[in-house]
PDB file of C-alpha atoms and ligand atoms in Angstrom:
ATOM      1  CA  MET A   1       0.000   0.000   0.000  1.00  0.00           C
ATOM      2  CA  ASN A   2       1.459   3.349  -1.105  1.00  0.00           C
ATOM      3  CA  LEU A   3       0.383   6.158   1.164  1.00  0.00           C
ATOM      4  CA  LEU A   4       0.885   9.889   0.574  1.00  0.00           C
ATOM      5  CA  VAL A   5       0.727  12.367   3.450  1.00  0.00           C
ATOM      6  CA  THR A   6       0.311  15.974   2.290  1.00  0.00           C
ATOM      7  CA  GLY A   7       1.188  18.810   4.662  1.00  0.00           C
ATOM      8  CA  SER A   8       3.913  16.624   6.116  1.00  0.00           C
ATOM      9  CA  SER A   9       5.703  19.531   7.798  1.00  0.00           C
ATOM     10  CA  GLY A  10       2.588  20.619   9.724  1.00  0.00           C
ATOM     11  CA  GLN A  11       1.291  19.645  13.160  1.00  0.00           C
ATOM     12  CA  LEU A  12      -0.907  16.814  11.968  1.00  0.00           C
ATOM     13  CA  GLY A  13       1.422  15.804   9.116  1.00  0.00           C
ATOM     14  CA  SER A  14       4.509  15.490  11.326  1.00  0.00           C
ATOM     15  CA  THR A  15       2.544  13.512  13.929  1.00  0.00           C
ATOM     16  CA  LEU A  16       1.285  11.162  11.199  1.00  0.00           C
ATOM     17  CA  LEU A  17       4.859  10.748  10.033  1.00  0.00           C
ATOM     18  CA  LYS A  18       6.076   9.741  13.522  1.00  0.00           C
ATOM     19  CA  GLN A  19       3.331   7.145  13.836  1.00  0.00           C
ATOM     20  CA  LEU A  20       3.806   5.794  10.306  1.00  0.00           C
ATOM     21  CA  ASN A  21       7.499   5.134  10.949  1.00  0.00           C
ATOM     22  CA  SER A  22       6.627   1.758  12.420  1.00  0.00           C
ATOM     23  CA  SER A  23       4.026   0.830   9.767  1.00  0.00           C
ATOM     24  CA  ASP A  24       4.463  -1.442   6.753  1.00  0.00           C
ATOM     25  CA  TYR A  25       3.110   1.174   4.366  1.00  0.00           C
ATOM     26  CA  GLN A  26       5.256   2.648   1.636  1.00  0.00           C
ATOM     27  CA  VAL A  27       5.027   6.250   2.783  1.00  0.00           C
ATOM     28  CA  LYS A  28       5.595   9.316   0.630  1.00  0.00           C
ATOM     29  CA  LEU A  29       5.469  12.852   1.978  1.00  0.00           C
ATOM     30  CA  THR A  30       4.822  16.192   0.401  1.00  0.00           C
ATOM     31  CA  SER A  31       4.932  19.824   1.497  1.00  0.00           C
ATOM     32  CA  ARG A  32       6.890  22.896   0.473  1.00  0.00           C
ATOM     33  CA  LYS A  33       9.384  22.887   3.346  1.00  0.00           C
ATOM     34  CA  LYS A  34      11.171  19.573   3.787  1.00  0.00           C
ATOM     35  CA  PRO A  35      10.607  18.176   7.276  1.00  0.00           C
ATOM     36  CA  GLU A  36      13.800  17.414   9.221  1.00  0.00           C
ATOM     37  CA  GLY A  37      15.106  13.912   9.882  1.00  0.00           C
ATOM     38  CA  ILE A  38      13.270  12.117   7.075  1.00  0.00           C
ATOM     39  CA  GLU A  39      16.236  10.663   5.188  1.00  0.00           C
ATOM     40  CA  HIS A  40      14.541   7.234   5.176  1.00  0.00           C
ATOM     41  CA  VAL A  41      11.267   8.473   3.605  1.00  0.00           C
ATOM     42  CA  GLU A  42      10.524   9.739   0.105  1.00  0.00           C
ATOM     43  CA  TRP A  43       9.645  13.424   0.129  1.00  0.00           C
ATOM     44  CA  VAL A  44       8.440  15.476  -2.838  1.00  0.00           C
ATOM     45  CA  TYR A  45       8.105  19.252  -3.042  1.00  0.00           C
ATOM     46  CA  SER A  46       4.614  20.287  -4.054  1.00  0.00           C
ATOM     47  CA  ASP A  47       2.546  23.440  -3.864  1.00  0.00           C
ATOM     48  CA  LEU A  48      -1.247  23.498  -3.957  1.00  0.00           C
ATOM     49  CA  LEU A  49      -1.119  27.170  -4.843  1.00  0.00           C
ATOM     50  CA  THR A  50       0.640  26.696  -8.168  1.00  0.00           C
ATOM     51  CA  GLY A  51       0.172  22.970  -8.786  1.00  0.00           C
ATOM     52  CA  GLU A  52       3.950  22.527  -8.951  1.00  0.00           C
ATOM     53  CA  GLY A  53       5.117  19.039  -8.012  1.00  0.00           C
ATOM     54  CA  ILE A  54       1.629  17.559  -7.629  1.00  0.00           C
ATOM     55  CA  GLU A  55       1.984  15.007 -10.457  1.00  0.00           C
ATOM     56  CA  GLU A  56       5.185  13.664  -8.926  1.00  0.00           C
ATOM     57  CA  ALA A  57       3.669  13.584  -5.432  1.00  0.00           C
ATOM     58  CA  ILE A  58       0.618  11.540  -6.445  1.00  0.00           C
ATOM     59  CA  LYS A  59       2.451   9.110  -8.752  1.00  0.00           C
ATOM     60  CA  ASP A  60       1.884   5.441  -7.779  1.00  0.00           C
ATOM     61  CA  VAL A  61      -0.092   6.415  -4.669  1.00  0.00           C
ATOM     62  CA  ASP A  62      -3.109   4.361  -3.463  1.00  0.00           C
ATOM     63  CA  VAL A  63      -4.239   6.337  -0.415  1.00  0.00           C
ATOM     64  CA  ILE A  64      -3.831  10.007   0.534  1.00  0.00           C
ATOM     65  CA  ILE A  65      -4.168  11.597   3.956  1.00  0.00           C
ATOM     66  CA  HIS A  66      -4.561  15.257   3.097  1.00  0.00           C
ATOM     67  CA  ALA A  67      -3.074  17.252   5.974  1.00  0.00           C
ATOM     68  CA  ALA A  68      -2.056  20.263   3.855  1.00  0.00           C
ATOM     69  CA  THR A  69      -3.845  23.465   4.732  1.00  0.00           C
ATOM     70  CA  SER A  70      -3.293  27.203   4.730  1.00  0.00           C
ATOM     71  CA  PRO A  71      -5.807  28.901   7.028  1.00  0.00           C
ATOM     72  CA  ILE A  72      -4.461  32.435   6.612  1.00  0.00           C
ATOM     73  CA  LYS A  73      -2.369  32.972   3.479  1.00  0.00           C
ATOM     74  CA  ASN A  74      -4.032  32.244   0.118  1.00  0.00           C
ATOM     75  CA  SER A  75      -6.601  30.121   1.914  1.00  0.00           C
ATOM     76  CA  LYS A  76      -9.235  30.380  -0.848  1.00  0.00           C
ATOM     77  CA  ILE A  77      -6.810  28.817  -3.331  1.00  0.00           C
ATOM     78  CA  VAL A  78      -5.239  26.178  -1.093  1.00  0.00           C
ATOM     79  CA  GLU A  79      -8.528  25.078   0.487  1.00  0.00           C
ATOM     80  CA  VAL A  80     -10.886  25.432  -2.480  1.00  0.00           C
ATOM     81  CA  SER A  81      -9.719  26.201  -6.046  1.00  0.00           C
ATOM     82  CA  GLY A  82      -6.264  24.563  -5.726  1.00  0.00           C
ATOM     83  CA  PHE A  83      -7.928  21.699  -3.864  1.00  0.00           C
ATOM     84  CA  LYS A  84     -10.416  21.285  -6.733  1.00  0.00           C
ATOM     85  CA  GLU A  85      -7.554  21.057  -9.228  1.00  0.00           C
ATOM     86  CA  PHE A  86      -5.808  18.584  -6.949  1.00  0.00           C
ATOM     87  CA  LEU A  87      -8.936  16.410  -6.878  1.00  0.00           C
ATOM     88  CA  GLY A  88      -9.020  16.532 -10.677  1.00  0.00           C
ATOM     89  CA  LYS A  89      -5.578  14.925 -10.748  1.00  0.00           C
ATOM     90  CA  ILE A  90      -6.216  12.113  -8.275  1.00  0.00           C
ATOM     91  CA  GLN A  91      -9.064  10.236  -9.914  1.00  0.00           C
ATOM     92  CA  HIS A  92      -7.038   7.016  -9.590  1.00  0.00           C
ATOM     93  CA  ILE A  93      -6.813   7.159  -5.792  1.00  0.00           C
ATOM     94  CA  LYS A  94      -8.458   4.302  -3.877  1.00  0.00           C
ATOM     95  CA  HIS A  95      -9.074   6.268  -0.679  1.00  0.00           C
ATOM     96  CA  PHE A  96      -8.749   9.983   0.031  1.00  0.00           C
ATOM     97  CA  ILE A  97      -8.860  10.848   3.726  1.00  0.00           C
ATOM     98  CA  TYR A  98      -9.795  14.445   4.494  1.00  0.00           C
ATOM     99  CA  PRO A  99      -9.370  15.779   8.049  1.00  0.00           C
ATOM    100  CA  SER A 100     -11.927  18.472   8.684  1.00  0.00           C
ATOM    101  CA  ILE A 101     -13.199  20.432  11.687  1.00  0.00           C
ATOM    102  CA  VAL A 102     -16.278  19.961  13.891  1.00  0.00           C
ATOM    103  CA  GLY A 103     -18.972  22.588  13.343  1.00  0.00           C
ATOM    104  CA  ILE A 104     -17.589  24.162  10.161  1.00  0.00           C
ATOM    105  CA  ASP A 105     -21.052  24.368   8.622  1.00  0.00           C
ATOM    106  CA  GLU A 106     -22.380  26.343  11.603  1.00  0.00           C
ATOM    107  CA  ILE A 107     -19.519  28.693  12.446  1.00  0.00           C
ATOM    108  CA  PRO A 108     -19.225  31.954  10.462  1.00  0.00           C
ATOM    109  CA  PHE A 109     -15.458  31.902   9.976  1.00  0.00           C
ATOM    110  CA  LYS A 110     -13.966  32.240   6.493  1.00  0.00           C
ATOM    111  CA  TYR A 111     -11.488  29.366   6.756  1.00  0.00           C
ATOM    112  CA  TYR A 112     -14.217  27.046   8.074  1.00  0.00           C
ATOM    113  CA  GLN A 113     -16.548  28.026   5.247  1.00  0.00           C
ATOM    114  CA  GLN A 114     -13.778  27.204   2.779  1.00  0.00           C
ATOM    115  CA  LYS A 115     -13.241  23.820   4.394  1.00  0.00           C
ATOM    116  CA  TYR A 116     -16.969  23.171   4.106  1.00  0.00           C
ATOM    117  CA  GLU A 117     -16.745  24.037   0.409  1.00  0.00           C
ATOM    118  CA  ALA A 118     -13.858  21.571   0.112  1.00  0.00           C
ATOM    119  CA  GLU A 119     -15.916  18.866   1.860  1.00  0.00           C
ATOM    120  CA  ASN A 120     -18.665  19.421  -0.706  1.00  0.00           C
ATOM    121  CA  LEU A 121     -16.229  19.285  -3.628  1.00  0.00           C
ATOM    122  CA  LEU A 122     -15.054  15.940  -2.330  1.00  0.00           C
ATOM    123  CA  LYS A 123     -18.586  14.656  -1.673  1.00  0.00           C
ATOM    124  CA  ASN A 124     -19.590  15.540  -5.240  1.00  0.00           C
ATOM    125  CA  SER A 125     -16.518  13.907  -6.759  1.00  0.00           C
ATOM    126  CA  SER A 126     -16.187  10.276  -7.744  1.00  0.00           C
ATOM    127  CA  ILE A 127     -13.124   9.822  -5.530  1.00  0.00           C
ATOM    128  CA  PRO A 128     -13.632   7.216  -2.784  1.00  0.00           C
ATOM    129  CA  HIS A 129     -13.193   9.255   0.362  1.00  0.00           C
ATOM    130  CA  THR A 130     -13.605   9.631   4.089  1.00  0.00           C
ATOM    131  CA  ILE A 131     -14.216  13.042   5.628  1.00  0.00           C
ATOM    132  CA  VAL A 132     -13.570  13.054   9.344  1.00  0.00           C
ATOM    133  CA  ARG A 133     -14.060  16.154  11.413  1.00  0.00           C
ATOM    134  CA  ALA A 134     -12.021  16.684  14.583  1.00  0.00           C
ATOM    135  CA  THR A 135     -12.245  19.341  17.253  1.00  0.00           C
ATOM    136  CA  GLN A 136      -9.376  21.822  17.733  1.00  0.00           C
ATOM    137  CA  PHE A 137      -6.033  20.304  18.752  1.00  0.00           C
ATOM    138  CA  HIS A 138      -4.791  21.024  22.306  1.00  0.00           C
ATOM    139  CA  HIS A 139      -1.612  22.734  21.112  1.00  0.00           C
ATOM    140  CA  PHE A 140      -3.581  24.861  18.641  1.00  0.00           C
ATOM    141  CA  VAL A 141      -5.819  26.283  21.379  1.00  0.00           C
ATOM    142  CA  GLU A 142      -2.847  26.872  23.650  1.00  0.00           C
ATOM    143  CA  ASN A 143      -0.743  28.540  20.942  1.00  0.00           C
ATOM    144  CA  ILE A 144      -3.499  30.751  19.592  1.00  0.00           C
ATOM    145  CA  PHE A 145      -5.202  31.885  22.789  1.00  0.00           C
ATOM    146  CA  ILE A 146      -2.989  31.307  25.807  1.00  0.00           C
ATOM    147  CA  SER A 147       0.591  31.436  24.621  1.00  0.00           C
ATOM    148  CA  LYS A 148       1.683  34.852  25.895  1.00  0.00           C
ATOM    149  CA  PRO A 149       0.363  36.767  28.887  1.00  0.00           C
ATOM    150  CA  LEU A 150       0.209  40.540  28.627  1.00  0.00           C
ATOM    151  CA  PHE A 151       1.139  42.392  31.821  1.00  0.00           C
ATOM    152  CA  LYS A 152       0.758  39.065  33.661  1.00  0.00           C
ATOM    153  CA  ARG A 153      -2.749  38.539  32.302  1.00  0.00           C
ATOM    154  CA  TYR A 154      -4.017  36.006  29.775  1.00  0.00           C
ATOM    155  CA  ILE A 155      -6.669  38.118  28.066  1.00  0.00           C
ATOM    156  CA  VAL A 156      -9.172  35.641  26.672  1.00  0.00           C
ATOM    157  CA  PRO A 157     -12.774  35.467  25.507  1.00  0.00           C
ATOM    158  CA  GLY A 158     -13.419  33.403  28.592  1.00  0.00           C
ATOM    159  CA  ASN A 159     -16.829  31.949  27.706  1.00  0.00           C
ATOM    160  CA  VAL A 160     -15.615  30.366  24.505  1.00  0.00           C
ATOM    161  CA  LYS A 161     -15.808  26.589  24.781  1.00  0.00           C
ATOM    162  CA  PHE A 162     -13.405  24.011  23.403  1.00  0.00           C
ATOM    163  CA  GLN A 163     -13.403  20.225  23.373  1.00  0.00           C
ATOM    164  CA  SER A 164      -9.802  20.032  22.296  1.00  0.00           C
ATOM    165  CA  VAL A 165      -8.187  16.765  21.317  1.00  0.00           C
ATOM    166  CA  ASP A 166      -4.635  15.511  21.248  1.00  0.00           C
ATOM    167  CA  VAL A 167      -3.230  15.545  17.708  1.00  0.00           C
ATOM    168  CA  SER A 168      -1.560  12.147  18.292  1.00  0.00           C
ATOM    169  CA  GLU A 169      -4.925  10.489  18.953  1.00  0.00           C
ATOM    170  CA  PHE A 170      -6.464  12.015  15.841  1.00  0.00           C
ATOM    171  CA  ALA A 171      -3.442  10.996  13.736  1.00  0.00           C
ATOM    172  CA  ASN A 172      -3.779   7.442  15.031  1.00  0.00           C
ATOM    173  CA  HIS A 173      -7.482   7.480  14.152  1.00  0.00           C
ATOM    174  CA  LEU A 174      -6.744   8.636  10.594  1.00  0.00           C
ATOM    175  CA  ILE A 175      -4.128   5.907  10.110  1.00  0.00           C
ATOM    176  CA  GLY A 176      -6.736   3.412  11.294  1.00  0.00           C
ATOM    177  CA  LEU A 177      -8.974   4.521   8.398  1.00  0.00           C
ATOM    178  CA  VAL A 178      -6.397   3.844   5.698  1.00  0.00           C
ATOM    179  CA  GLU A 179      -7.376   0.237   5.089  1.00  0.00           C
ATOM    180  CA  LYS A 180     -11.059   0.628   5.893  1.00  0.00           C
ATOM    181  CA  GLU A 181     -13.688   1.111   3.220  1.00  0.00           C
ATOM    182  CA  PRO A 182     -14.150   4.796   2.329  1.00  0.00           C
ATOM    183  CA  GLN A 183     -16.973   6.041   4.554  1.00  0.00           C
ATOM    184  CA  GLY A 184     -18.054   9.318   2.985  1.00  0.00           C
ATOM    185  CA  ARG A 185     -18.683  11.561   5.981  1.00  0.00           C
ATOM    186  CA  ALA A 186     -17.482   9.611   9.024  1.00  0.00           C
ATOM    187  CA  ASP A 187     -18.332  10.239  12.674  1.00  0.00           C
ATOM    188  CA  ASP A 188     -16.622  13.172  14.368  1.00  0.00           C
ATOM    189  CA  PHE A 189     -13.521  12.759  16.507  1.00  0.00           C
ATOM    190  CA  ALA A 190     -13.745  15.056  19.523  1.00  0.00           C
ATOM    191  CA  GLY A 191     -11.758  15.494  22.719  1.00  0.00           C
ATOM    192  CA  PRO A 192     -12.669  14.109  26.157  1.00  0.00           C
ATOM    193  CA  ASP A 193     -13.895  17.309  27.903  1.00  0.00           C
ATOM    194  CA  ILE A 194     -15.758  20.472  27.026  1.00  0.00           C
ATOM    195  CA  ILE A 195     -14.277  23.377  28.966  1.00  0.00           C
ATOM    196  CA  THR A 196     -14.135  27.139  28.647  1.00  0.00           C
ATOM    197  CA  LEU A 197     -11.074  29.058  27.570  1.00  0.00           C
ATOM    198  CA  ARG A 198     -11.007  30.651  30.999  1.00  0.00           C
ATOM    199  CA  GLU A 199     -10.749  27.179  32.570  1.00  0.00           C
ATOM    200  CA  MET A 200      -8.026  26.206  30.098  1.00  0.00           C
ATOM    201  CA  ALA A 201      -5.991  29.296  30.964  1.00  0.00           C
ATOM    202  CA  GLU A 202      -6.450  28.595  34.693  1.00  0.00           C
ATOM    203  CA  LEU A 203      -5.243  25.012  34.215  1.00  0.00           C
ATOM    204  CA  LYS A 204      -2.135  26.275  32.465  1.00  0.00           C
ATOM    205  CA  ILE A 205      -1.421  28.776  35.243  1.00  0.00           C
ATOM    206  CA  ASN A 206      -1.850  26.144  37.975  1.00  0.00           C
ATOM    207  CA  ILE A 207       0.149  23.405  36.263  1.00  0.00           C
ATOM    208  CA  ASN A 208       3.064  25.673  35.359  1.00  0.00           C
ATOM    209  CA  ASN A 209       2.868  27.499  38.665  1.00  0.00           C
ATOM    210  CA  GLU A 210       2.726  30.810  36.808  1.00  0.00           C
ATOM    211  CA  PRO A 211       2.266  34.185  38.519  1.00  0.00           C
ATOM    212  CA  ASN A 212      -0.260  35.153  35.826  1.00  0.00           C
ATOM    213  CA  LYS A 213      -4.000  35.691  36.084  1.00  0.00           C
ATOM    214  CA  VAL A 214      -6.876  35.420  33.611  1.00  0.00           C
ATOM    215  CA  LEU A 215      -8.709  38.464  32.331  1.00  0.00           C
ATOM    216  CA  SER A 216     -11.908  37.255  30.708  1.00  0.00           C
ATOM    217  CA  ILE A 217     -13.471  39.497  28.074  1.00  0.00           C
ATOM    218  CA  SER A 218     -16.654  39.300  26.020  1.00  0.00           C
ATOM    219  CA  LEU A 219     -16.601  39.840  22.292  1.00  0.00           C
ATOM    220  CA  PRO A 220     -19.516  40.906  20.113  1.00  0.00           C
ATOM    221  CA  GLY A 221     -20.633  39.062  17.006  1.00  0.00           C
ATOM    222  CA  LYS A 222     -21.837  35.766  15.629  1.00  0.00           C
ATOM    223  CA  LEU A 223     -18.405  34.137  15.560  1.00  0.00           C
ATOM    224  CA  TYR A 224     -17.878  34.621  19.288  1.00  0.00           C
ATOM    225  CA  LYS A 225     -21.434  33.463  19.980  1.00  0.00           C
ATOM    226  CA  SER A 226     -21.022  30.268  17.966  1.00  0.00           C
ATOM    227  CA  PHE A 227     -17.892  29.321  19.954  1.00  0.00           C
ATOM    228  CA  SER A 228     -19.574  30.276  23.246  1.00  0.00           C
ATOM    229  CA  ASP A 229     -22.557  28.125  22.248  1.00  0.00           C
ATOM    230  CA  GLY A 230     -20.160  25.229  21.668  1.00  0.00           C
ATOM    231  CA  LYS A 231     -20.852  24.801  17.938  1.00  0.00           C
ATOM    232  CA  ASN A 232     -17.244  23.590  17.664  1.00  0.00           C
ATOM    233  CA  THR A 233     -17.928  20.697  20.061  1.00  0.00           C
ATOM    234  CA  ASN A 234     -19.635  17.319  19.846  1.00  0.00           C
ATOM    235  CA  PRO A 235     -20.583  15.985  23.300  1.00  0.00           C
ATOM    236  CA  ILE A 236     -21.630  12.574  21.974  1.00  0.00           C
ATOM    237  CA  ARG A 237     -18.324  11.911  20.200  1.00  0.00           C
ATOM    238  CA  LYS A 238     -15.809  12.088  23.060  1.00  0.00           C
ATOM    239  CA  MET A 239     -13.246   9.881  21.302  1.00  0.00           C
ATOM    240  CA  GLY A 240      -9.930  11.239  22.564  1.00  0.00           C
ATOM    241  CA  ASN A 241      -8.668  10.229  26.027  1.00  0.00           C
ATOM    242  CA  ILE A 242      -5.881  12.742  26.619  1.00  0.00           C
ATOM    243  CA  THR A 243      -7.334  15.783  28.387  1.00  0.00           C
ATOM    244  CA  PHE A 244      -6.013  19.319  27.988  1.00  0.00           C
ATOM    245  CA  GLU A 245      -4.657  19.044  31.538  1.00  0.00           C
ATOM    246  CA  GLU A 246      -2.772  15.838  30.665  1.00  0.00           C
ATOM    247  CA  TYR A 247      -1.440  17.447  27.499  1.00  0.00           C
ATOM    248  CA  LEU A 248      -0.004  20.303  29.609  1.00  0.00           C
ATOM    249  CA  LEU A 249       1.434  17.857  32.165  1.00  0.00           C
ATOM    250  CA  ASN A 250       3.022  15.740  29.383  1.00  0.00           C
ATOM    251  CA  LYS A 251       4.785  18.815  28.051  1.00  0.00           C
ATOM    252  CA  MET A 252       6.580  19.205  31.386  1.00  0.00           C
ATOM    253  CA  VAL A 253       8.082  15.695  31.293  1.00  0.00           C
TER     254      VAL A 253
HETATM  255  N1  NAP B   1      -5.189  22.671  14.023  1.00  0.00           N
HETATM  256  C1  NAP B   1      -6.324  22.184  14.517  1.00  0.00           C
HETATM  257  O1  NAP B   1      -6.692  22.448  15.672  1.00  0.00           O
HETATM  258  C2  NAP B   1      -7.170  21.278  13.653  1.00  0.00           C
HETATM  259  C3  NAP B   1      -8.304  20.664  14.216  1.00  0.00           C
HETATM  260  C4  NAP B   1      -9.079  19.807  13.428  1.00  0.00           C
HETATM  261  C5  NAP B   1      -8.735  19.574  12.100  1.00  0.00           C
HETATM  262  N2  NAP B   1      -7.638  20.209  11.582  1.00  0.00           N
HETATM  263  C6  NAP B   1      -7.314  19.960  10.161  1.00  0.00           C
HETATM  264  O2  NAP B   1      -6.143  19.154  10.105  1.00  0.00           O
HETATM  265  C7  NAP B   1      -5.407  19.482   8.920  1.00  0.00           C
HETATM  266  C8  NAP B   1      -3.958  19.799   9.281  1.00  0.00           C
HETATM  267  O3  NAP B   1      -3.938  20.922  10.150  1.00  0.00           O
HETATM  268  P1  NAP B   1      -2.597  21.363  10.912  1.00  0.00           P
HETATM  269  O4  NAP B   1      -3.013  22.095  12.129  1.00  0.00           O
HETATM  270  O5  NAP B   1      -1.663  20.211  11.011  1.00  0.00           O
HETATM  271  O6  NAP B   1      -2.007  22.427   9.864  1.00  0.00           O
HETATM  272  P2  NAP B   1      -0.555  23.105   9.868  1.00  0.00           P
HETATM  273  O7  NAP B   1       0.221  22.751  11.065  1.00  0.00           O
HETATM  274  O8  NAP B   1      -0.783  24.555   9.557  1.00  0.00           O
HETATM  275  O9  NAP B   1       0.162  22.420   8.607  1.00  0.00           O
HETATM  276  C9  NAP B   1      -0.238  22.732   7.311  1.00  0.00           C
HETATM  277  C10 NAP B   1       0.611  21.985   6.310  1.00  0.00           C
HETATM  278  O10 NAP B   1       0.185  22.366   4.991  1.00  0.00           O
HETATM  279  C11 NAP B   1       1.315  22.703   4.218  1.00  0.00           C
HETATM  280  N3  NAP B   1       0.979  23.750   3.251  1.00  0.00           N
HETATM  281  C12 NAP B   1       0.679  25.055   3.503  1.00  0.00           C
HETATM  282  N4  NAP B   1       0.482  25.710   2.347  1.00  0.00           N
HETATM  283  C13 NAP B   1       0.658  24.806   1.347  1.00  0.00           C
HETATM  284  C14 NAP B   1       0.612  24.887  -0.072  1.00  0.00           C
HETATM  285  N5  NAP B   1       0.382  26.052  -0.708  1.00  0.00           N
HETATM  286  N6  NAP B   1       0.832  23.767  -0.796  1.00  0.00           N
HETATM  287  C15 NAP B   1       1.116  22.601  -0.174  1.00  0.00           C
HETATM  288  N7  NAP B   1       1.187  22.461   1.163  1.00  0.00           N
HETATM  289  C16 NAP B   1       0.965  23.559   1.919  1.00  0.00           C
HETATM  290  C17 NAP B   1       2.354  23.197   5.217  1.00  0.00           C
HETATM  291  O11 NAP B   1       3.663  22.943   4.787  1.00  0.00           O
HETATM  292  P3  NAP B   1       4.551  23.906   3.878  1.00  0.00           P
HETATM  293  O12 NAP B   1       4.315  25.295   4.373  1.00  0.00           O
HETATM  294  O13 NAP B   1       5.926  23.377   4.081  1.00  0.00           O
HETATM  295  O14 NAP B   1       4.051  23.664   2.491  1.00  0.00           O
HETATM  296  C18 NAP B   1       2.099  22.278   6.399  1.00  0.00           C
HETATM  297  O15 NAP B   1       2.825  21.082   6.239  1.00  0.00           O
HETATM  298  C19 NAP B   1      -6.158  20.646   8.255  1.00  0.00           C
HETATM  299  O16 NAP B   1      -7.023  20.144   7.274  1.00  0.00           O
HETATM  300  C20 NAP B   1      -6.971  21.223   9.393  1.00  0.00           C
HETATM  301  O17 NAP B   1      -8.136  21.882   8.958  1.00  0.00           O
HETATM  302  C21 NAP B   1      -6.847  21.026  12.312  1.00  0.00           C
END
């Protein structure tokens, strides 16, 4: 089985790579920056923005896990129009696995709307596929919202809820899909607990014994409301076991 992982230098891609090291699959990787320490694995430069390198990346591949994404820069092209062209080139693929995000059809955020468009492109294609939505990764929430205190305060929209999941558990789940029948839209993969950003920041302060405090703010608008209402969560799909607290504790080891 020849398996291609796109976005191999990213958070999900590099975690997939670690876990695939011990598999029997013939693994190929693609991204624009070459990940470090991959002398034993085939890596191909490719760019979804320009299409460069795509033919070489997909050559002789049976299954693709598509972890390439660009939420900020050129997102419309990488997520939608470039993705559409990519799909046009991979009609021979036996299984295309597309990691997506819980609640993207209900949250008014441009990147999520583009991912929803991509899901629909895939659904309407003839490519055998599995779309699996996960909740936000632990490290993503930490890095985006509670990475740097300002004047000893983490200033956060405190009522926003997350059900974050460990990227290693999601990567393992995706690898488990490789040899399964394509499922179309599969069940969501969400983290073990639903907690507010305020509670997440407090956990970080306690675990790291930080002198910081949390300053909780409210934000106007539909985006803030959808996260406060927990549209990005799925309480009946608590599939991950590693809690945000355990993720923080593991980082200290
Ligand atoms: N982060 C989360 O919390 C989360 C939660 C649920 C689902 N997901 C989904 O999981 C997937 C992976 O997310 P991630 O957080 O691992 O992303 P990430 O860390 O930002 O990695 C993105 C990858 O895409 C590659 N890339 C960016 N622009 C590209 C381009 N023009 N052409 C080809 N490759 C390009 C990047 O490598 P180069 O720059 O080297 O090309 C990188 O390897 C995405 O579909 C995302 O929506 C993420």
